[in-house]
Amino acid sequence: MVKFCSLFSGSSGNCLFFGTEQTKILIDAGLSRKAIFNALEQIDQKPDQLKGILLTHEHNDHVRGAGILSRTLDIPIYATEGTWKGCMPVLGEIDEKNMVCIEADKPFEIDDLCIQPYRTPHDANDPVGYCLLAEDKKTVVATDIGKMTRALLKWFEKSDLLFLESNHDIEMLKIGSYPQKLKNRILGDKGHLCNEVAAKTVAYMVKTGVTRVVLGHLSEKNNFKELAYITAVNEMKKEGILPGRDATVEVADRY
Ligand SMILES: [Zn+2]
Ligand SMILES: [Zn+2]
């Protein structure tokens, strides 16, 4: 059975676990080794079973612990060329055999996992999201997305599980304490996805057959779990979808 678990999700650190019986990986490793090992223990997973780390982009909240994990466990890191360039100073020295350069739109395999990286609109060098195909199930990881596009919706189609960013409530962000420059960045086309757009995306994807959505990468200051959840549920109801019957929506904990 395929297992997906959000260990950490949000601006203070991101790390997702994905695995089949045979192959276990992390997507991003934006926390300390200790924090990640503890979180793995809580879901009964052993760090030495991990086969690799996929990075979405070079921002600190996604890569902070990747270097030390690669060195400790002697496992490869998979990242685009731009991401490698951006995160080398943070990662420290990585064994050459553990540096794998991937490209958007070029699928690759790790044992029984087929992984399809796709481009995301975000203010990083060469950011990607991932479609993970294993045991006839499709899991899509989609965070750090400035705007929703047709191309992205296409990648989400027919997923069995969609992990989607629902970063902020626009009004909370606007009246909040962030400096204007940061607000503009988050609201921009290469920033983060707001609850409202995430909710519309969820309703649309459920109509096309997606039955399980997990909302993630919530902002600490400009969102809260209940708000992200209720925004999605209201949008689904508007479209005649009954949450719980037609699809399940959950919100990932930040910790
Ligand atoms: Zn980012
Ligand atoms: Zn992020």
CSV table of C-alpha atoms and ligand atoms in Angstrom, one decimal:
chain,number,residue,atom,x,y,z
A,1,MET,CA,0.0,0.0,0.0
A,2,VAL,CA,1.2,3.5,-0.8
A,3,LYS,CA,1.7,5.7,2.3
A,4,PHE,CA,1.8,9.5,2.2
A,5,CYS,CA,2.3,11.6,5.3
A,6,SER,CA,2.9,15.3,5.8
A,7,LEU,CA,5.5,15.4,8.5
A,8,PHE,CA,5.8,19.2,8.5
A,9,SER,CA,4.1,21.7,6.2
A,10,GLY,CA,4.3,25.5,6.4
A,11,SER,CA,6.6,28.5,6.2
A,12,SER,CA,8.6,27.2,9.2
A,13,GLY,CA,9.6,24.0,7.5
A,14,ASN,CA,8.4,21.4,5.0
A,15,CYS,CA,9.0,17.7,4.8
A,16,LEU,CA,6.7,15.0,3.3
A,17,PHE,CA,7.0,11.3,3.5
A,18,PHE,CA,6.0,9.0,0.6
A,19,GLY,CA,6.5,5.3,0.4
A,20,THR,CA,5.6,1.9,-0.9
A,21,GLU,CA,6.4,-1.4,0.8
A,22,GLN,CA,9.8,-1.3,-1.0
A,23,THR,CA,10.7,2.4,-1.6
A,24,LYS,CA,10.5,5.2,0.9
A,25,ILE,CA,11.4,8.8,0.1
A,26,LEU,CA,11.1,12.3,1.5
A,27,ILE,CA,9.9,15.3,-0.5
A,28,ASP,CA,11.8,18.3,0.9
A,29,ALA,CA,13.7,18.3,4.1
A,30,GLY,CA,13.3,21.8,5.5
A,31,LEU,CA,14.0,21.0,9.2
A,32,SER,CA,16.8,19.7,11.3
A,33,ARG,CA,17.8,16.0,11.1
A,34,LYS,CA,16.6,15.5,14.7
A,35,ALA,CA,13.1,17.0,14.0
A,36,ILE,CA,12.8,14.8,10.8
A,37,PHE,CA,14.0,11.6,12.5
A,38,ASN,CA,11.6,12.2,15.4
A,39,ALA,CA,8.7,12.8,13.0
A,40,LEU,CA,9.6,9.6,11.1
A,41,GLU,CA,9.6,7.6,14.3
A,42,GLN,CA,6.1,8.9,15.1
A,43,ILE,CA,4.8,7.3,11.9
A,44,ASP,CA,6.8,4.1,12.5
A,45,GLN,CA,9.3,4.7,9.7
A,46,LYS,CA,13.0,4.1,10.0
A,47,PRO,CA,15.3,6.8,8.5
A,48,ASP,CA,17.7,4.1,7.2
A,49,GLN,CA,15.0,2.8,4.9
A,50,LEU,CA,14.8,6.1,3.0
A,51,LYS,CA,16.0,5.9,-0.6
A,52,GLY,CA,16.2,9.6,-1.4
A,53,ILE,CA,15.1,13.1,-1.0
A,54,LEU,CA,13.2,15.1,-3.7
A,55,LEU,CA,13.6,18.8,-3.5
A,56,THR,CA,10.9,21.2,-4.9
A,57,HIS,CA,13.1,24.3,-4.8
A,58,GLU,CA,15.9,26.0,-2.9
A,59,HIS,CA,14.1,28.0,-0.3
A,60,ASN,CA,15.3,27.3,3.2
A,61,ASP,CA,12.0,26.0,4.6
A,62,HIS,CA,12.4,23.1,2.0
A,63,VAL,CA,16.1,22.3,2.0
A,64,ARG,CA,17.5,23.1,5.5
A,65,GLY,CA,18.1,19.5,6.6
A,66,ALA,CA,18.6,17.8,3.2
A,67,GLY,CA,22.5,18.0,3.2
A,68,ILE,CA,22.9,16.4,6.6
A,69,LEU,CA,20.3,13.7,5.9
A,70,SER,CA,22.1,12.8,2.6
A,71,ARG,CA,25.4,12.6,4.4
A,72,THR,CA,24.1,10.7,7.4
A,73,LEU,CA,22.1,8.1,5.4
A,74,ASP,CA,24.2,8.2,2.3
A,75,ILE,CA,21.2,8.8,0.1
A,76,PRO,CA,20.7,10.8,-3.1
A,77,ILE,CA,19.1,14.2,-3.4
A,78,TYR,CA,17.1,14.8,-6.5
A,79,ALA,CA,16.7,18.5,-7.7
A,80,THR,CA,16.7,20.6,-10.8
A,81,GLU,CA,19.9,22.4,-11.9
A,82,GLY,CA,18.5,25.7,-10.7
A,83,THR,CA,17.6,24.3,-7.3
A,84,TRP,CA,21.0,22.7,-7.0
A,85,LYS,CA,22.7,26.0,-7.7
A,86,GLY,CA,20.4,27.8,-5.2
A,87,CYS,CA,20.8,25.4,-2.3
A,88,MET,CA,24.5,24.3,-2.5
A,89,PRO,CA,25.6,26.8,0.2
A,90,VAL,CA,22.9,25.6,2.6
A,91,LEU,CA,23.4,21.8,1.9
A,92,GLY,CA,27.2,21.7,2.4
A,93,GLU,CA,29.3,19.1,0.8
A,94,ILE,CA,27.3,16.3,-0.9
A,95,ASP,CA,28.9,13.1,-2.3
A,96,GLU,CA,28.9,13.3,-6.0
A,97,LYS,CA,27.0,10.0,-6.4
A,98,ASN,CA,24.2,11.5,-4.3
A,99,MET,CA,23.7,14.6,-6.4
A,100,VAL,CA,21.1,13.8,-9.0
A,101,CYS,CA,20.0,16.4,-11.4
A,102,ILE,CA,16.5,16.2,-12.7
A,103,GLU,CA,14.5,18.2,-15.2
A,104,ALA,CA,10.9,19.3,-15.2
A,105,ASP,CA,8.7,17.2,-17.5
A,106,LYS,CA,11.2,14.4,-17.5
A,107,PRO,CA,10.0,11.4,-15.5
A,108,PHE,CA,12.4,9.2,-13.6
A,109,GLU,CA,12.3,6.2,-11.4
A,110,ILE,CA,13.4,5.2,-7.9
A,111,ASP,CA,12.8,1.5,-7.7
A,112,ASP,CA,9.1,1.0,-8.0
A,113,LEU,CA,8.2,4.7,-7.9
A,114,CYS,CA,7.7,6.7,-11.1
A,115,ILE,CA,8.2,10.4,-10.4
A,116,GLN,CA,7.1,13.2,-12.7
A,117,PRO,CA,8.5,16.6,-11.9
A,118,TYR,CA,6.4,19.5,-13.3
A,119,ARG,CA,7.1,23.3,-13.3
A,120,THR,CA,5.5,25.5,-10.7
A,121,PRO,CA,5.1,29.3,-10.7
A,122,HIS,CA,7.2,30.4,-7.7
A,123,ASP,CA,10.0,32.9,-7.1
A,124,ALA,CA,12.8,30.3,-7.1
A,125,ASN,CA,15.5,29.3,-9.7
A,126,ASP,CA,13.7,26.3,-11.2
A,127,PRO,CA,10.9,25.1,-8.9
A,128,VAL,CA,9.0,21.9,-9.5
A,129,GLY,CA,6.1,20.0,-8.0
A,130,TYR,CA,5.9,16.2,-8.2
A,131,CYS,CA,3.5,13.5,-9.4
A,132,LEU,CA,4.3,10.3,-7.7
A,133,LEU,CA,3.0,7.1,-9.4
A,134,ALA,CA,3.2,3.8,-7.5
A,135,GLU,CA,0.9,0.7,-7.2
A,136,ASP,CA,-1.6,2.3,-9.7
A,137,LYS,CA,-2.0,5.3,-7.4
A,138,LYS,CA,-1.2,8.9,-8.3
A,139,THR,CA,-0.2,11.3,-5.5
A,140,VAL,CA,0.5,14.9,-6.4
A,141,VAL,CA,2.5,17.3,-4.3
A,142,ALA,CA,1.7,21.0,-5.2
A,143,THR,CA,3.0,23.7,-2.9
A,144,ASP,CA,4.7,27.0,-3.4
A,145,ILE,CA,2.5,28.0,-6.2
A,146,GLY,CA,1.9,31.7,-7.1
A,147,LYS,CA,-1.1,31.1,-9.3
A,148,MET,CA,-3.2,28.3,-10.7
A,149,THR,CA,-2.8,27.5,-14.3
A,150,ARG,CA,-4.3,25.1,-16.8
A,151,ALA,CA,-1.1,23.2,-17.0
A,152,LEU,CA,-1.1,22.6,-13.3
A,153,LEU,CA,-4.7,21.5,-13.3
A,154,LYS,CA,-3.8,19.0,-16.0
A,155,TRP,CA,-1.0,17.6,-13.7
A,156,PHE,CA,-3.5,17.2,-10.8
A,157,GLU,CA,-6.1,15.3,-13.0
A,158,LYS,CA,-7.0,11.8,-11.8
A,159,SER,CA,-4.9,12.0,-8.7
A,160,ASP,CA,-5.9,9.7,-5.8
A,161,LEU,CA,-4.4,12.2,-3.4
A,162,LEU,CA,-3.7,15.8,-4.0
A,163,PHE,CA,-1.6,17.7,-1.5
A,164,LEU,CA,-2.3,21.3,-2.3
A,165,GLU,CA,-1.0,24.6,-0.9
A,166,SER,CA,-3.6,26.7,0.9
A,167,ASN,CA,-1.2,29.3,2.2
A,168,HIS,CA,-3.1,32.4,3.3
A,169,ASP,CA,-6.3,34.2,3.7
A,170,ILE,CA,-6.0,37.3,1.5
A,171,GLU,CA,-7.7,39.6,4.0
A,172,MET,CA,-5.6,38.4,6.9
A,173,LEU,CA,-2.5,38.9,4.8
A,174,LYS,CA,-3.5,42.4,3.8
A,175,ILE,CA,-4.2,43.7,7.3
A,176,GLY,CA,-1.4,41.6,8.9
A,177,SER,CA,2.0,42.8,10.1
A,178,TYR,CA,4.1,41.7,7.2
A,179,PRO,CA,6.1,44.4,5.4
A,180,GLN,CA,4.4,45.6,2.2
A,181,LYS,CA,7.2,44.1,0.1
A,182,LEU,CA,6.7,40.7,1.5
A,183,LYS,CA,2.9,40.9,1.1
A,184,ASN,CA,3.4,41.8,-2.5
A,185,ARG,CA,5.7,38.8,-3.0
A,186,ILE,CA,3.2,36.4,-1.4
A,187,LEU,CA,0.3,37.8,-3.4
A,188,GLY,CA,2.3,37.8,-6.7
A,189,ASP,CA,2.1,35.3,-9.5
A,190,LYS,CA,5.3,33.7,-8.2
A,191,GLY,CA,4.3,33.7,-4.5
A,192,HIS,CA,1.9,31.5,-2.7
A,193,LEU,CA,-1.6,30.1,-3.2
A,194,CYS,CA,-4.4,31.7,-1.2
A,195,ASN,CA,-7.3,29.8,0.4
A,196,GLU,CA,-9.8,31.1,-2.1
A,197,VAL,CA,-7.9,29.8,-5.2
A,198,ALA,CA,-7.0,26.6,-3.4
A,199,ALA,CA,-10.7,26.1,-2.6
A,200,LYS,CA,-11.8,26.7,-6.2
A,201,THR,CA,-9.1,24.2,-7.3
A,202,VAL,CA,-10.3,21.6,-4.9
A,203,ALA,CA,-13.9,21.9,-6.0
A,204,TYR,CA,-12.9,21.7,-9.6
A,205,MET,CA,-10.6,18.7,-9.1
A,206,VAL,CA,-13.2,16.8,-7.1
A,207,LYS,CA,-15.6,17.3,-9.9
A,208,THR,CA,-13.1,15.7,-12.3
A,209,GLY,CA,-12.8,12.7,-9.9
A,210,VAL,CA,-10.2,13.5,-7.3
A,211,THR,CA,-11.5,12.0,-4.0
A,212,ARG,CA,-8.9,13.0,-1.4
A,213,VAL,CA,-7.3,16.4,-0.9
A,214,VAL,CA,-4.9,17.5,1.9
A,215,LEU,CA,-4.4,21.2,2.2
A,216,GLY,CA,-0.9,22.3,3.3
A,217,HIS,CA,1.8,24.9,3.5
A,218,LEU,CA,-0.4,27.1,5.7
A,219,SER,CA,1.0,30.5,6.7
A,220,GLU,CA,1.6,30.8,10.5
A,221,LYS,CA,0.5,34.4,10.6
A,222,ASN,CA,-2.1,34.7,7.8
A,223,ASN,CA,-4.2,31.6,8.1
A,224,PHE,CA,-5.5,28.9,10.4
A,225,LYS,CA,-6.6,25.3,9.8
A,226,GLU,CA,-10.3,25.9,10.3
A,227,LEU,CA,-10.3,28.8,7.8
A,228,ALA,CA,-8.5,26.9,5.1
A,229,TYR,CA,-10.8,23.9,5.6
A,230,ILE,CA,-14.1,25.9,5.7
A,231,THR,CA,-13.1,27.9,2.6
A,232,ALA,CA,-12.6,24.6,0.7
A,233,VAL,CA,-15.8,23.0,2.0
A,234,ASN,CA,-17.9,26.1,1.2
A,235,GLU,CA,-16.6,26.1,-2.4
A,236,MET,CA,-17.3,22.4,-2.7
A,237,LYS,CA,-20.9,22.8,-1.4
A,238,LYS,CA,-21.4,25.6,-3.9
A,239,GLU,CA,-20.6,23.1,-6.6
A,240,GLY,CA,-23.0,20.5,-5.2
A,241,ILE,CA,-20.2,18.4,-3.7
A,242,LEU,CA,-20.8,16.8,-0.3
A,243,PRO,CA,-17.5,16.7,1.7
A,244,GLY,CA,-17.2,13.4,3.4
A,245,ARG,CA,-19.3,11.6,0.8
A,246,ASP,CA,-17.9,12.7,-2.5
A,247,ALA,CA,-14.4,13.6,-1.3
A,248,THR,CA,-12.4,14.0,1.9
A,249,VAL,CA,-10.6,17.2,2.6
A,250,GLU,CA,-8.0,17.4,5.4
A,251,VAL,CA,-5.6,20.1,6.5
A,252,ALA,CA,-2.0,19.2,7.3
A,253,ASP,CA,-0.6,20.3,10.6
A,254,ARG,CA,2.3,22.7,10.4
A,255,TYR,CA,4.2,20.5,12.9
B,1,ZN,ZN,9.2,28.8,-1.6
B,2,ZN,ZN,7.7,27.0,1.0
